[in-house]
Amino acid sequence: MFGTTEIFLSDKAFMSIILSSVEVYKNECHGALLGFQTQGRIIVEYAIPFQSAKRKFAEVTPNWRRELKVIEVLPKLIHLQKLGYFHSHPQFGEKRGFAQLSETDKKYMQEGEIEMIVAINDAKKTAPWTETKNKLSGTLGKYHLTVAGFYKKKKDSKITQYRILCPYATGFDYAFEQ
Ligand SMILES: [Zn+2]
């Protein structure tokens, strides 16, 4: 699949991202993504949630990225690379969260890094985890979550949405489908 890149989410990374989004709902959760890259694939091995004493909306205070000092040392210890960050977009009152980058998100993304957005909303009904339109979505308890991944190119700073593969969540390996 030349020219396309996919984000592969490990079971550990998926659980961290989903559980930290649920845990702080209706606040936003933030964290770092660690893993490695191969031809056409960005493999997210770990998602490290950022434990903040004061959780705010990232749109207001996007500086949380700088507060993640642990990510400077962690990749050296476990031989993984910092791939980027994740954060959630929770429902706020009647306003539902969307798995899209805000203008602030786009601005603060670093070149050569990915950003994963988790939209978390009150679930209207139970839904199995599926992959639709490059996004991963499903329910966990009374929450509906949608995960999307974006990448900012080094060359021209253009942002592209990448498909997310998570066999753990969807219950099958896409590789077997082809
Ligand atoms: Zn955001």
PDB file of N, CA and C and ligand atoms in Angstrom, residues 28 58-59 87-89 100-102 105 117, ligand 1:
ATOM      1  N   GLU A  28     -11.407  17.014  29.561  1.00  0.00           N
ATOM      2  CA  GLU A  28     -10.564  16.439  28.510  1.00  0.00           C
ATOM      3  C   GLU A  28      -9.415  15.672  29.141  1.00  0.00           C
ATOM      4  N   ALA A  58      -8.425  21.641  26.721  1.00  0.00           N
ATOM      5  CA  ALA A  58      -7.180  21.845  25.964  1.00  0.00           C
ATOM      6  C   ALA A  58      -7.286  23.013  25.003  1.00  0.00           C
ATOM      7  N   GLU A  59      -8.494  23.281  24.548  1.00  0.00           N
ATOM      8  CA  GLU A  59      -8.676  24.367  23.587  1.00  0.00           C
ATOM      9  C   GLU A  59      -8.290  25.701  24.231  1.00  0.00           C
ATOM     10  N   HIS A  87      -5.774  13.373  22.819  1.00  0.00           N
ATOM     11  CA  HIS A  87      -6.632  14.047  23.794  1.00  0.00           C
ATOM     12  C   HIS A  87      -8.077  13.826  23.414  1.00  0.00           C
ATOM     13  N   SER A  88      -8.969  14.055  24.384  1.00  0.00           N
ATOM     14  CA  SER A  88     -10.380  13.801  24.132  1.00  0.00           C
ATOM     15  C   SER A  88     -11.157  15.088  23.889  1.00  0.00           C
ATOM     16  N   HIS A  89     -12.243  14.935  23.167  1.00  0.00           N
ATOM     17  CA  HIS A  89     -13.199  16.021  22.934  1.00  0.00           C
ATOM     18  C   HIS A  89     -14.525  15.554  23.536  1.00  0.00           C
ATOM     19  N   GLN A 100     -12.459  15.456  15.412  1.00  0.00           N
ATOM     20  CA  GLN A 100     -11.804  16.298  14.417  1.00  0.00           C
ATOM     21  C   GLN A 100     -10.849  17.233  15.137  1.00  0.00           C
ATOM     22  N   LEU A 101      -9.875  17.729  14.399  1.00  0.00           N
ATOM     23  CA  LEU A 101      -8.923  18.660  14.994  1.00  0.00           C
ATOM     24  C   LEU A 101      -9.524  20.062  15.011  1.00  0.00           C
ATOM     25  N   SER A 102      -9.384  20.743  16.127  1.00  0.00           N
ATOM     26  CA  SER A 102      -9.809  22.142  16.185  1.00  0.00           C
ATOM     27  C   SER A 102      -8.671  22.967  15.572  1.00  0.00           C
ATOM     28  N   ASP A 105      -5.812  22.749  17.869  1.00  0.00           N
ATOM     29  CA  ASP A 105      -5.135  21.451  17.769  1.00  0.00           C
ATOM     30  C   ASP A 105      -4.165  21.435  16.596  1.00  0.00           C
ATOM     31  N   ILE A 117      -7.515  11.962  18.332  1.00  0.00           N
ATOM     32  CA  ILE A 117      -8.627  12.645  18.998  1.00  0.00           C
ATOM     33  C   ILE A 117      -9.686  11.603  19.359  1.00  0.00           C
TER      34      ILE A 117
HETATM   35 ZN    ZN B   1      -8.757  19.267  20.644  1.00  0.00          ZN
END
